[in-house]
């Protein structure tokens, strides 16, 4: 069990500790140590098992699933994209270019452009003079309408605002200010009264309870919580040392109970036995096999030579010696001599 040694931090006692802190610290640390040591041992064992499962099972399984996922999902889509969608897209792009873009360009060039020039000529030669005439007529009508609106609408509206609406608005504003002052005075008095009632009935009792009850209890609970945390940290570090010692003991025990006997058996028993078997059985058997192979090869070579000599003699008996400088019998005898020389060289090399 290979565990990293946790860093040891020196415990620094805060200055001014009272008897309550000391009385709480010792039993809390004892209880925490008793409770945390088994948890730390189980945690370290689970860490080792998890690392082993990760290296031996989860990582190869993940690689296999990744390869399977690529083979099932990625590669088919890549092939579909490369060999189906891309050619289909190119074909659709070419078809769209032929059926849409080229006709649209031709329509723009040979239909819309002449129509635009004709419309521009119509605007410059016909609509612009007509527009100027209509603008002059409209300006005259607008001036008349403005004069009538001024003396029929604006002048009466100004008189109504100045002599009627302004005095009425000032009176309404004075009434509204009086009502706002009255409401503000009532709300302010009510708020002050509620403030003092709330302060006397709620704030002062709550402040007294906080100052004389909750604050002392909170200080005691803070001391207890701090000591429990320090005790748990100390117990965790001690449990780490204990777990490290147990892991080293189990590793040493496994090495002396299993590894060392196996190593001794391999060195002292299996290795000498293997050497004896190699020297007494395997090497003689190999040498005998090589000798049998050489003998067989020599016998086959001799049989081939005899067969060729017999064939040459039969040929010479029935046909006769040819008149040429190199007869078939000479060629057969030269071939036999060459094979004998090769066989002799192989024997010499094998014996050497």
XYZ file of C-alpha atoms in Angstrom:
352
model
C 0.000 0.000 0.000
C 1.770 3.041 -1.331
C 0.435 6.119 0.426
C 1.852 9.608 0.461
C 2.867 10.874 3.852
C 0.663 13.853 4.802
C 2.456 17.011 5.833
C 2.658 17.537 9.554
C 1.704 21.010 10.710
C 2.781 21.994 14.185
C -0.102 22.768 16.476
C 0.275 26.270 17.845
C -1.781 26.916 20.951
C -3.424 30.348 20.999
C -2.457 32.622 23.796
C -4.781 33.120 26.748
C -6.536 29.710 26.708
C -8.790 29.108 29.672
C -9.743 25.996 31.586
C -12.865 25.547 29.448
C -10.764 25.212 26.284
C -8.427 22.653 27.895
C -11.362 20.723 29.356
C -13.080 20.524 25.987
C -9.964 19.796 23.910
C -8.727 16.533 25.450
C -11.954 14.436 25.356
C -12.907 15.815 21.960
C -9.521 14.845 20.480
C -9.716 11.354 22.001
C -13.211 10.748 20.604
C -12.240 12.197 17.203
C -9.123 9.994 17.030
C -11.155 6.869 17.843
C -13.749 7.736 15.216
C -11.449 9.002 12.463
C -8.766 6.258 12.405
C -11.077 3.519 10.973
C -12.502 6.010 8.482
C -8.983 6.973 7.335
C -7.957 3.306 6.984
C -11.063 2.548 4.911
C -10.457 5.691 2.832
C -6.838 4.743 2.041
C -7.902 1.185 1.137
C -10.583 2.539 -1.184
C -8.022 4.876 -2.785
C -5.680 1.950 -3.523
C -8.528 -0.197 -4.886
C -9.739 2.709 -7.005
C -6.283 3.266 -8.516
C -5.956 -0.454 -9.295
C -9.429 -0.586 -10.896
C -8.659 2.565 -12.872
C -5.389 1.151 -14.258
C -6.623 -2.420 -14.829
C -10.288 -2.012 -15.791
C -11.691 1.459 -16.277
C -8.950 2.904 -18.498
C -8.832 -0.083 -20.989
C -12.635 -0.225 -20.917
C -12.803 3.492 -21.637
C -10.389 3.149 -24.548
C -12.414 0.231 -25.943
C -15.668 2.186 -25.580
C -14.016 5.208 -27.221
C -12.885 3.083 -30.170
C -16.337 1.465 -30.375
C -17.995 4.881 -30.251
C -15.782 6.112 -33.064
C -16.469 2.979 -35.106
C -20.249 3.119 -34.523
C -20.960 6.857 -34.499
C -18.079 8.972 -35.820
C -16.739 7.004 -38.786
C -20.194 6.333 -40.393
C -21.078 10.028 -40.156
C -17.673 10.991 -41.544
C -18.163 8.591 -44.441
C -21.721 9.887 -44.971
C -20.461 13.474 -44.960
C -17.474 12.796 -47.197
C -18.988 10.426 -49.752
C -22.678 11.430 -49.764
C -23.429 14.904 -48.396
C -20.435 16.727 -49.880
C -21.002 15.420 -53.464
C -24.744 16.035 -53.057
C -24.063 19.600 -51.836
C -21.748 20.253 -54.768
C -24.366 18.917 -57.175
C -27.089 21.066 -55.577
C -24.792 24.115 -55.686
C -24.125 23.538 -59.385
C -27.832 22.979 -60.028
C -28.767 26.139 -58.072
C -26.174 28.109 -60.003
C -27.536 26.847 -63.297
C -31.250 27.184 -62.429
C -31.249 30.301 -60.213
C -28.092 32.405 -60.326
C -27.539 32.420 -64.087
C -31.240 33.198 -64.889
C -31.288 35.898 -62.178
C -28.167 37.559 -63.614
C -29.623 37.404 -67.109
C -32.945 38.865 -65.871
C -31.121 41.675 -64.076
C -28.897 42.447 -67.050
C -31.417 42.225 -69.898
C -34.763 43.086 -68.192
C -34.395 45.046 -64.926
C -31.576 47.331 -66.103
C -33.466 48.614 -69.206
C -36.624 49.045 -67.102
C -34.591 51.035 -64.518
C -33.228 53.346 -67.202
C -36.752 53.859 -68.607
C -38.119 54.617 -65.128
C -35.284 57.090 -64.482
C -36.066 58.883 -67.774
C -39.782 58.994 -66.873
C -38.947 60.461 -63.432
C -36.608 63.115 -64.863
C -38.730 64.160 -67.865
C -42.332 63.767 -66.628
C -42.730 63.331 -62.884
C -40.306 66.111 -61.831
C -42.143 68.980 -63.667
C -45.511 67.704 -62.463
C -44.100 67.532 -58.912
C -42.914 71.141 -59.049
C -46.369 72.323 -60.109
C -48.075 70.295 -57.378
C -45.554 71.624 -54.793
C -46.399 75.250 -55.672
C -50.132 74.562 -55.335
C -49.569 72.770 -52.024
C -47.463 75.658 -50.623
C -50.281 78.125 -51.312
C -52.867 75.894 -49.716
C -50.614 75.376 -46.657
C -50.121 79.134 -46.167
C -53.906 79.688 -46.214
C -54.464 76.845 -43.780
C -51.816 78.264 -41.427
C -53.406 81.722 -41.413
C -56.869 80.295 -40.724
C -55.516 78.006 -37.960
C -53.766 80.896 -36.243
C -56.808 83.162 -36.004
C -59.402 80.449 -35.514
C -57.523 78.056 -33.132
C -54.291 79.458 -31.666
C -55.509 82.946 -30.559
C -58.640 81.608 -28.771
C -56.589 78.798 -27.150
C -54.023 81.290 -25.768
C -56.742 83.479 -24.273
C -58.464 80.448 -22.687
C -55.141 79.266 -21.145
C -54.114 82.717 -19.833
C -57.447 83.903 -18.349
C -59.115 80.602 -17.342
C -56.802 77.632 -16.955
C -53.907 79.401 -15.162
C -56.017 80.795 -12.249
C -57.842 77.472 -11.842
C -54.527 75.576 -11.831
C -53.015 77.835 -9.179
C -56.027 77.290 -6.919
C -55.856 73.529 -7.390
C -52.082 73.527 -6.685
C -52.587 75.488 -3.423
C -55.221 72.957 -2.301
C -52.951 70.032 -3.215
C -50.011 71.521 -1.238
C -52.247 71.903 1.836
C -53.436 68.316 1.571
C -49.840 67.049 1.117
C -48.672 69.005 4.192
C -51.495 67.556 6.293
C -50.819 63.992 5.133
C -47.058 64.420 5.681
C -47.608 65.694 9.234
C -49.906 62.785 10.081
C -47.565 60.169 8.565
C -44.502 61.644 10.304
C -46.190 61.631 13.704
C -47.412 58.071 13.190
C -43.929 56.950 12.101
C -42.244 58.507 15.141
C -44.759 56.871 17.456
C -44.312 53.461 15.780
C -40.520 53.869 15.931
C -40.466 54.448 19.670
C -43.010 51.671 20.299
C -40.940 49.220 18.204
C -37.704 50.310 19.871
C -39.094 49.916 23.401
C -41.042 46.696 22.824
C -38.744 44.822 20.350
C -35.284 46.323 19.780
C -34.208 46.875 23.393
C -35.340 43.364 24.586
C -33.715 41.757 21.529
C -30.502 43.699 22.140
C -30.469 42.611 25.790
C -31.058 38.948 24.825
C -28.249 39.144 22.223
C -25.799 40.851 24.576
C -26.406 38.829 27.750
C -27.555 35.417 26.374
C -26.737 34.683 22.740
C -23.264 36.235 22.634
C -21.874 34.201 25.608
C -23.500 31.020 24.295
C -22.073 31.744 20.836
C -18.596 32.227 22.259
C -18.823 28.871 24.055
C -20.106 27.145 20.908
C -17.354 28.782 18.855
C -14.724 27.432 21.262
C -16.305 23.962 21.094
C -16.527 24.073 17.267
C -12.921 25.261 16.977
C -11.670 22.518 19.229
C -13.742 19.903 17.395
C -12.253 21.078 14.085
C -8.708 21.038 15.470
C -9.332 17.608 16.962
C -10.629 16.243 13.681
C -7.625 17.642 11.804
C -5.191 16.209 14.356
C -6.990 12.854 14.293
C -6.924 12.825 10.489
C -3.163 13.423 10.451
C -2.577 10.737 13.102
C -4.809 8.364 11.149
C -2.703 9.076 8.054
C 0.452 8.044 9.937
C -1.324 4.921 11.235
C -2.596 4.058 7.750
C 0.898 4.568 6.325
C 2.382 2.274 8.965
C -0.307 -0.378 8.346
C 0.280 -0.162 4.583
C 4.028 -0.570 4.996
C 3.499 -3.505 7.373
C 1.131 -5.223 4.928
C 3.542 -4.571 2.045
C 6.473 -6.010 4.040
C 4.363 -8.995 5.128
C 3.296 -9.657 1.526
C 6.896 -9.379 0.355
C 8.264 -11.822 2.980
C 5.301 -14.235 2.768
C 4.857 -14.393 -0.994
C 7.454 -12.482 -3.027
C 10.630 -13.621 -1.278
C 9.639 -17.377 -1.230
C 8.742 -17.193 -4.915
C 12.014 -15.413 -5.705
C 14.005 -17.942 -3.646
C 12.208 -20.877 -5.353
C 12.922 -19.340 -8.771
C 16.608 -18.736 -8.027
C 17.378 -21.860 -5.973
C 15.095 -24.500 -7.521
C 13.664 -23.583 -10.911
C 16.809 -22.016 -12.372
C 19.136 -25.005 -11.581
C 16.458 -27.458 -12.725
C 16.039 -25.495 -15.945
C 19.811 -25.511 -16.545
C 19.942 -29.270 -15.920
C 17.012 -29.910 -18.269
C 18.605 -27.650 -20.889
C 22.030 -29.320 -20.656
C 20.830 -32.934 -20.184
C 17.726 -33.104 -22.354
C 17.175 -30.168 -24.701
C 20.671 -29.732 -26.106
C 21.235 -33.529 -26.749
C 17.798 -33.736 -28.338
C 18.576 -30.766 -30.568
C 21.959 -32.203 -31.518
C 20.346 -35.589 -32.321
C 17.735 -33.831 -34.444
C 20.433 -31.981 -36.358
C 22.362 -35.241 -36.924
C 19.233 -37.000 -38.141
C 18.602 -34.081 -40.514
C 22.140 -34.212 -41.885
C 21.921 -37.992 -42.334
C 18.595 -37.698 -44.101
C 19.888 -34.934 -46.347
C 22.973 -36.973 -47.264
C 20.850 -40.067 -47.983
C 18.512 -38.054 -50.213
C 21.472 -36.475 -52.025
C 23.026 -39.917 -52.613
C 19.687 -41.267 -53.884
C 19.364 -38.343 -56.302
C 22.910 -38.929 -57.555
C 22.224 -42.666 -58.087
C 18.979 -41.969 -59.914
C 20.692 -39.496 -62.231
C 23.575 -41.891 -62.945
C 21.120 -44.691 -63.716
C 19.125 -42.411 -65.995
C 22.334 -41.347 -67.802
C 23.425 -44.997 -68.250
C 20.003 -45.999 -69.587
C 20.062 -43.082 -71.990
C 23.532 -44.016 -73.165
C 22.532 -47.703 -73.671
C 19.418 -46.962 -75.703
C 20.442 -43.832 -77.566
C 24.205 -43.858 -77.510
C 26.742 -41.149 -76.963
C 26.097 -37.984 -78.990
C 28.725 -36.739 -81.370
C 28.758 -33.182 -80.045
C 31.429 -31.858 -77.697
C 28.963 -31.838 -74.719
C 26.617 -34.791 -74.507
C 23.684 -35.240 -72.167
C 25.631 -37.841 -70.187
C 28.430 -35.298 -69.647
C 25.924 -32.767 -68.440
C 24.416 -35.317 -66.038
C 27.848 -36.288 -64.708
C 28.822 -32.599 -64.264
C 25.594 -31.976 -62.372
C 26.217 -35.044 -60.161
C 29.757 -33.854 -59.374
C 28.477 -30.363 -58.529
C 25.868 -31.807 -56.161
C 28.497 -33.999 -54.504
C 30.751 -30.973 -54.004
C 27.862 -29.000 -52.467
C 26.997 -31.926 -50.184
C 30.635 -32.280 -49.098
C 30.882 -28.563 -48.306
C 27.673 -28.710 -46.233
C 29.032 -31.692 -44.273
C 32.273 -29.873 -43.588
C 30.459 -26.755 -42.439
C 28.100 -28.787 -40.231
C 30.955 -30.695 -38.582
C 32.923 -27.495 -38.097
